[in-house]
mmCIF file of C-alpha atoms and ligand atoms in Angstrom:
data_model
loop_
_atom_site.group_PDB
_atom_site.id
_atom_site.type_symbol
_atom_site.label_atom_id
_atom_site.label_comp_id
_atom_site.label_asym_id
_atom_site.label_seq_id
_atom_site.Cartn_x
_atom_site.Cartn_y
_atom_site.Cartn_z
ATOM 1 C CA UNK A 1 3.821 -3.041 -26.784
ATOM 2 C CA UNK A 2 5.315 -1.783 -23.509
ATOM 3 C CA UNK A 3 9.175 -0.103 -23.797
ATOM 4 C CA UNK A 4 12.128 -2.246 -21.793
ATOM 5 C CA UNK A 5 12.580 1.601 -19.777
ATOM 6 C CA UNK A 6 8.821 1.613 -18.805
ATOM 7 C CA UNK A 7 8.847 -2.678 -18.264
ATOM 8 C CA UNK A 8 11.670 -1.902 -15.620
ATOM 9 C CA UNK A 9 10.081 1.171 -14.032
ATOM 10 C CA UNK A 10 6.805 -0.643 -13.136
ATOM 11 C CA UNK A 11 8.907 -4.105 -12.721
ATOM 12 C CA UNK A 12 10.757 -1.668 -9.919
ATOM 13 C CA UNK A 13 7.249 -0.740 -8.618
ATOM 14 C CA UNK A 14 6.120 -3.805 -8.260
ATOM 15 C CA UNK A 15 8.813 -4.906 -6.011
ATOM 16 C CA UNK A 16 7.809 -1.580 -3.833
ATOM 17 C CA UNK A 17 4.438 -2.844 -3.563
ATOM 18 C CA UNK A 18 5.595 -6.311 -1.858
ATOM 19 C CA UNK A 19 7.908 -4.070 0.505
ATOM 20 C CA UNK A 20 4.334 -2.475 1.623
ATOM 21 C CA UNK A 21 2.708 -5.651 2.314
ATOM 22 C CA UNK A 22 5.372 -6.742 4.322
ATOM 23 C CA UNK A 23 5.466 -3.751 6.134
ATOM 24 C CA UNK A 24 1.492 -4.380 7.093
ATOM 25 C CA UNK A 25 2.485 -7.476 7.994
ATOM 26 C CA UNK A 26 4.984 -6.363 10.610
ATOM 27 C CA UNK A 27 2.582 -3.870 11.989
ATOM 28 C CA UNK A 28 -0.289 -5.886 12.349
ATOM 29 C CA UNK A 29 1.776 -7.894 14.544
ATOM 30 C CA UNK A 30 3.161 -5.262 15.776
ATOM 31 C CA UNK A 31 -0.386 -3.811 17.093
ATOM 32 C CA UNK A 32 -1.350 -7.509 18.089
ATOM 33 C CA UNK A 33 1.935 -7.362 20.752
ATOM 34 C CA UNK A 34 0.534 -3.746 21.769
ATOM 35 C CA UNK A 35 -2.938 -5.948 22.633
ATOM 36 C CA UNK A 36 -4.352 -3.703 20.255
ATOM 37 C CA UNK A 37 -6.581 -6.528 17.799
ATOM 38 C CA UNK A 38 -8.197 -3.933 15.936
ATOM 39 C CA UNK A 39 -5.312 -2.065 14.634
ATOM 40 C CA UNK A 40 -4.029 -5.549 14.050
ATOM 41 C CA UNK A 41 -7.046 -6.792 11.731
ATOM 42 C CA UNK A 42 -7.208 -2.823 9.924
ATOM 43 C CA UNK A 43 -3.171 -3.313 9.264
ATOM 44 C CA UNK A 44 -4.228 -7.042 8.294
ATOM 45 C CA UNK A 45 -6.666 -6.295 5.578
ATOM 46 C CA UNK A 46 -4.288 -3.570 3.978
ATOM 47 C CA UNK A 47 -1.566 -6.235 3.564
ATOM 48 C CA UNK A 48 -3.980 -7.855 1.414
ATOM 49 C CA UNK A 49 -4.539 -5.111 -0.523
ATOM 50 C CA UNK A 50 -1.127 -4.537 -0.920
ATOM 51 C CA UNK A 51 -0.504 -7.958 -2.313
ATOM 52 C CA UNK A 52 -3.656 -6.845 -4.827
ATOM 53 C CA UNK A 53 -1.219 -4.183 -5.851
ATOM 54 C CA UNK A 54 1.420 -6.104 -6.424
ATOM 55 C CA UNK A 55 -0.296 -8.927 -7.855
ATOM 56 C CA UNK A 56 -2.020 -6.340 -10.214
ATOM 57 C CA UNK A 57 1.924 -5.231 -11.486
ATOM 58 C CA UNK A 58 2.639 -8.514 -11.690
ATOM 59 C CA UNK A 59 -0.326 -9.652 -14.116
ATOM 60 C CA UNK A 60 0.243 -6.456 -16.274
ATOM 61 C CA UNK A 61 3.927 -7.411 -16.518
ATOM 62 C CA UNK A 62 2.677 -10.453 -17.674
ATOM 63 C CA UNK A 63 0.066 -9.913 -20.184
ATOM 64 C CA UNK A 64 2.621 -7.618 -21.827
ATOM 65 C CA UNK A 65 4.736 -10.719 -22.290
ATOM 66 C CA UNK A 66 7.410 -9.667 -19.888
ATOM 67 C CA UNK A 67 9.403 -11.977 -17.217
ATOM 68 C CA UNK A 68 9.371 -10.076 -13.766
ATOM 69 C CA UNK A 69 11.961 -9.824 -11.447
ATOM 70 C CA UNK A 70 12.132 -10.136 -7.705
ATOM 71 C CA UNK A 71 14.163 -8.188 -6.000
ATOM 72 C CA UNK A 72 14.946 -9.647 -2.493
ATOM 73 C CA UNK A 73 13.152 -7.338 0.211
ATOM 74 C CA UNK A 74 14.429 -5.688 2.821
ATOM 75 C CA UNK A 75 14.101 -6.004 6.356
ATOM 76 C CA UNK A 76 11.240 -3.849 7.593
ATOM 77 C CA UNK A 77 11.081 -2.006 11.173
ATOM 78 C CA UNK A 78 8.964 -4.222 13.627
ATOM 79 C CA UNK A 79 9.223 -1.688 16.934
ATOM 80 C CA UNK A 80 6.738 0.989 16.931
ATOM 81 C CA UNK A 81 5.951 3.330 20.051
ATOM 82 C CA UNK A 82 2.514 4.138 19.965
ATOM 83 C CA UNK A 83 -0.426 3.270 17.365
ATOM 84 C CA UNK A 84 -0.240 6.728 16.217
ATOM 85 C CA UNK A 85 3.443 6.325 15.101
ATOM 86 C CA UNK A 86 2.384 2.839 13.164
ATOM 87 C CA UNK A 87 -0.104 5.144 11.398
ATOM 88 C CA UNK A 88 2.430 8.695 10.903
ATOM 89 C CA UNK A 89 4.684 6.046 9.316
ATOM 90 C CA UNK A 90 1.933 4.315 7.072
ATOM 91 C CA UNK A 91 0.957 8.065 5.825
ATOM 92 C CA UNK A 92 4.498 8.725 5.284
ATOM 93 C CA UNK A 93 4.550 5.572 3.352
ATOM 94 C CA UNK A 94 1.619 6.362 1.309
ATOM 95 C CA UNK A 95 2.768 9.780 0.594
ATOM 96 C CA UNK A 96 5.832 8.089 -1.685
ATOM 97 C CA UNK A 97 4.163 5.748 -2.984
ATOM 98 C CA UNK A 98 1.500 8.199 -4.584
ATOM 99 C CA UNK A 99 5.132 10.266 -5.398
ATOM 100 C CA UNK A 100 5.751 6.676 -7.353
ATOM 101 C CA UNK A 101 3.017 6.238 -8.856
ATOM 102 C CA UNK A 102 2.757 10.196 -10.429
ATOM 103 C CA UNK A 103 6.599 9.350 -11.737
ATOM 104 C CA UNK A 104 5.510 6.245 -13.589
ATOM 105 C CA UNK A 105 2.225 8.010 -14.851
ATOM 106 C CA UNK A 106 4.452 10.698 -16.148
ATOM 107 C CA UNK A 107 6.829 8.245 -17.675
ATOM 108 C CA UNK A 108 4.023 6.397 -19.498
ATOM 109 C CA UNK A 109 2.886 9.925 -20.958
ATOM 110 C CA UNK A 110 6.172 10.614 -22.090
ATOM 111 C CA UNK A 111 6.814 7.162 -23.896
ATOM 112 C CA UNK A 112 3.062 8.008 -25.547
ATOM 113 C CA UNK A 113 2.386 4.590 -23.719
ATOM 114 C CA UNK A 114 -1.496 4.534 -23.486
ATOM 115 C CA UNK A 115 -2.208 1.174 -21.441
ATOM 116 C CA UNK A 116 0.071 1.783 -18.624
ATOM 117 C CA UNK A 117 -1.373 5.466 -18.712
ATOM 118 C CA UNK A 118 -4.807 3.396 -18.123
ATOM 119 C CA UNK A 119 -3.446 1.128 -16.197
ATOM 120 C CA UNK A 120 -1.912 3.309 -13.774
ATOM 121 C CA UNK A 121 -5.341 5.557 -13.585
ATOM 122 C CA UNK A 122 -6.759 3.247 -10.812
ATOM 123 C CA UNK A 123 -3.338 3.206 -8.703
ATOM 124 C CA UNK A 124 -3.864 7.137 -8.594
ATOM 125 C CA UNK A 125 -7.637 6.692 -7.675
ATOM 126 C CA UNK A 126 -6.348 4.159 -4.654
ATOM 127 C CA UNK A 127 -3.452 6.223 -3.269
ATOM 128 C CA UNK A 128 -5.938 9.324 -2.337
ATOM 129 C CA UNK A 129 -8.400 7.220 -0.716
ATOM 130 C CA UNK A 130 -5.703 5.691 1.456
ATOM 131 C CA UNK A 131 -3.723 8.660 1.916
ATOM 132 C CA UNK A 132 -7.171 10.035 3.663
ATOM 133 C CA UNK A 133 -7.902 7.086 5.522
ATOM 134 C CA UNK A 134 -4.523 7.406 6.954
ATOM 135 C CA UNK A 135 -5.092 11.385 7.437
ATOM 136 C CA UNK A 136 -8.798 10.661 9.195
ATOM 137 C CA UNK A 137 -6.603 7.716 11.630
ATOM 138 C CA UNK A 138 -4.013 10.289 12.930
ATOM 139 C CA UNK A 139 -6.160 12.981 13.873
ATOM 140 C CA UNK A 140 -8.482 10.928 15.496
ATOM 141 C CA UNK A 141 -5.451 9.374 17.714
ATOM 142 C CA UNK A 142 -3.856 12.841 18.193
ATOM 143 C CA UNK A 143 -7.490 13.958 19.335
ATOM 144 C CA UNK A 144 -7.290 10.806 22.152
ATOM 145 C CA UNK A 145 -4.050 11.252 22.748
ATOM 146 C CA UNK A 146 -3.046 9.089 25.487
ATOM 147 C CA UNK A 147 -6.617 8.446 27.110
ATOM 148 C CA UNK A 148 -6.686 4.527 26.866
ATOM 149 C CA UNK A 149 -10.365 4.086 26.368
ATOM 150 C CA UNK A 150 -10.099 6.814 23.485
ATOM 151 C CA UNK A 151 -7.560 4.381 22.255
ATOM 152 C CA UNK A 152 -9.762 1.414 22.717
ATOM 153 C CA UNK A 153 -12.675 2.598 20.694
ATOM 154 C CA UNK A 154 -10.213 3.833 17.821
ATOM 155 C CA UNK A 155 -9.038 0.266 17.810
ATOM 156 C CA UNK A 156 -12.823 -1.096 17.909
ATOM 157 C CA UNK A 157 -13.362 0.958 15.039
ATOM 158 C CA UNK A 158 -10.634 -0.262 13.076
ATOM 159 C CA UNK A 159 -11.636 -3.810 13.728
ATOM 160 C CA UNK A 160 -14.572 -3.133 11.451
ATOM 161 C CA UNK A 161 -12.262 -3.094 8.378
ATOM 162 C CA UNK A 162 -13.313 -5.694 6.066
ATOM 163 C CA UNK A 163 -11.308 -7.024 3.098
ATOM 164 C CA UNK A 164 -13.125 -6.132 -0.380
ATOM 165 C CA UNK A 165 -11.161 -8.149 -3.452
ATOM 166 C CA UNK A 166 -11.434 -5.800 -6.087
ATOM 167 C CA UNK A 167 -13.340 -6.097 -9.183
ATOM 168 C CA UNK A 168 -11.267 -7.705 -11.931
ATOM 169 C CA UNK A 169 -7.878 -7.694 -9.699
ATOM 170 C CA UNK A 170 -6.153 -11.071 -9.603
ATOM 171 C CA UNK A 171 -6.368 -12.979 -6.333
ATOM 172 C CA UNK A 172 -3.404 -12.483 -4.172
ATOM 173 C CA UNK A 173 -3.933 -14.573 -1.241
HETATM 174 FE FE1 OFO B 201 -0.683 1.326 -0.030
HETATM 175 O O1 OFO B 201 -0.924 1.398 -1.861
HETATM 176 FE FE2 OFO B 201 0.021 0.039 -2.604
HETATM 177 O O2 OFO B 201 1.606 0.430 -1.844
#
């Protein structure tokens, strides 16, 4: 039995997790514009996984008998300077939602709530390996700096990203 405070906390979350798929989304077009298809597929493939997340919230919601709320999104920023600014401002991104996630974990100990503690666990797992991959990105870029073919093969890189549905998580797209 989850509490109403905890319910709205993740419910809250949830709605967080949509704002990062749509921000993806604008990127990835965003990077497409820039002529940049690599960066456009890597920012592709982690709007999916952001709509993972927020599926996952949602089905948890669910199978703890509660009716979710959408909160109407807002607007996200669709003029970016450089790749490496797309990625400073996906790290930055990352970097609150892991703050988010640690709040809700520490919530969930506090109510003595045991399967959002659990639940939460792989969340926690997820936000270091993305906070790195973001980390590993921007150094790479600052190394290339503005040398276009440095640029190029960053981007030919990141058109290797492949989308992995993860085991268990509901489909989202
Ligand atoms: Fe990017 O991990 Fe969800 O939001």
């Amino acid at each position: 039995m989850i509490s109403k405070k905890v319910a709205d906390s993740l419910n809250k979350h949830m709605n967080l997790e949509l704002y990062s798929a749509h921000i993806y989304l604008s990127m990835s077009s965003c990077a497409n514009e820039m002529g940049l298809k690599g960066a456009a597929n890597w920012f592709m493939v982690q709007y999916r996984e952001e709509m993972v997340h927020f599926m996952k919230f949602y089905t948890y919601l669910v199978d703890q008998g509660m009716n979710i709320e959408l909160l109407s999104s807002k607007a996200v920023p669709n003029t970016y300077k450089s790749l490496l600014e797309m990625m400073q401002r996906t790290l930055t991104h990352e970097e609150l939602i892991s703050k988010c996630i640690n709040d809700l974990s520490e919530q969930a100990v506090q109510a003595k709530d045991h399967a959002t503690q659990i639940f939460l666990q792989w969340f926690v797992t997820e936000q270091v390996e993305e906070e790195n991959n973001d980390r590993d990105l921007i150094a790479k870029l600052k190394l290339v700096g503005d040398n276009g073919h440095g640029i190029l093969m960053i981007d030919a890189d990141m058109a290797q990203r492949v989308f992995v549905q993860p085991v268990g998580a509901p489909l989202a797209v």
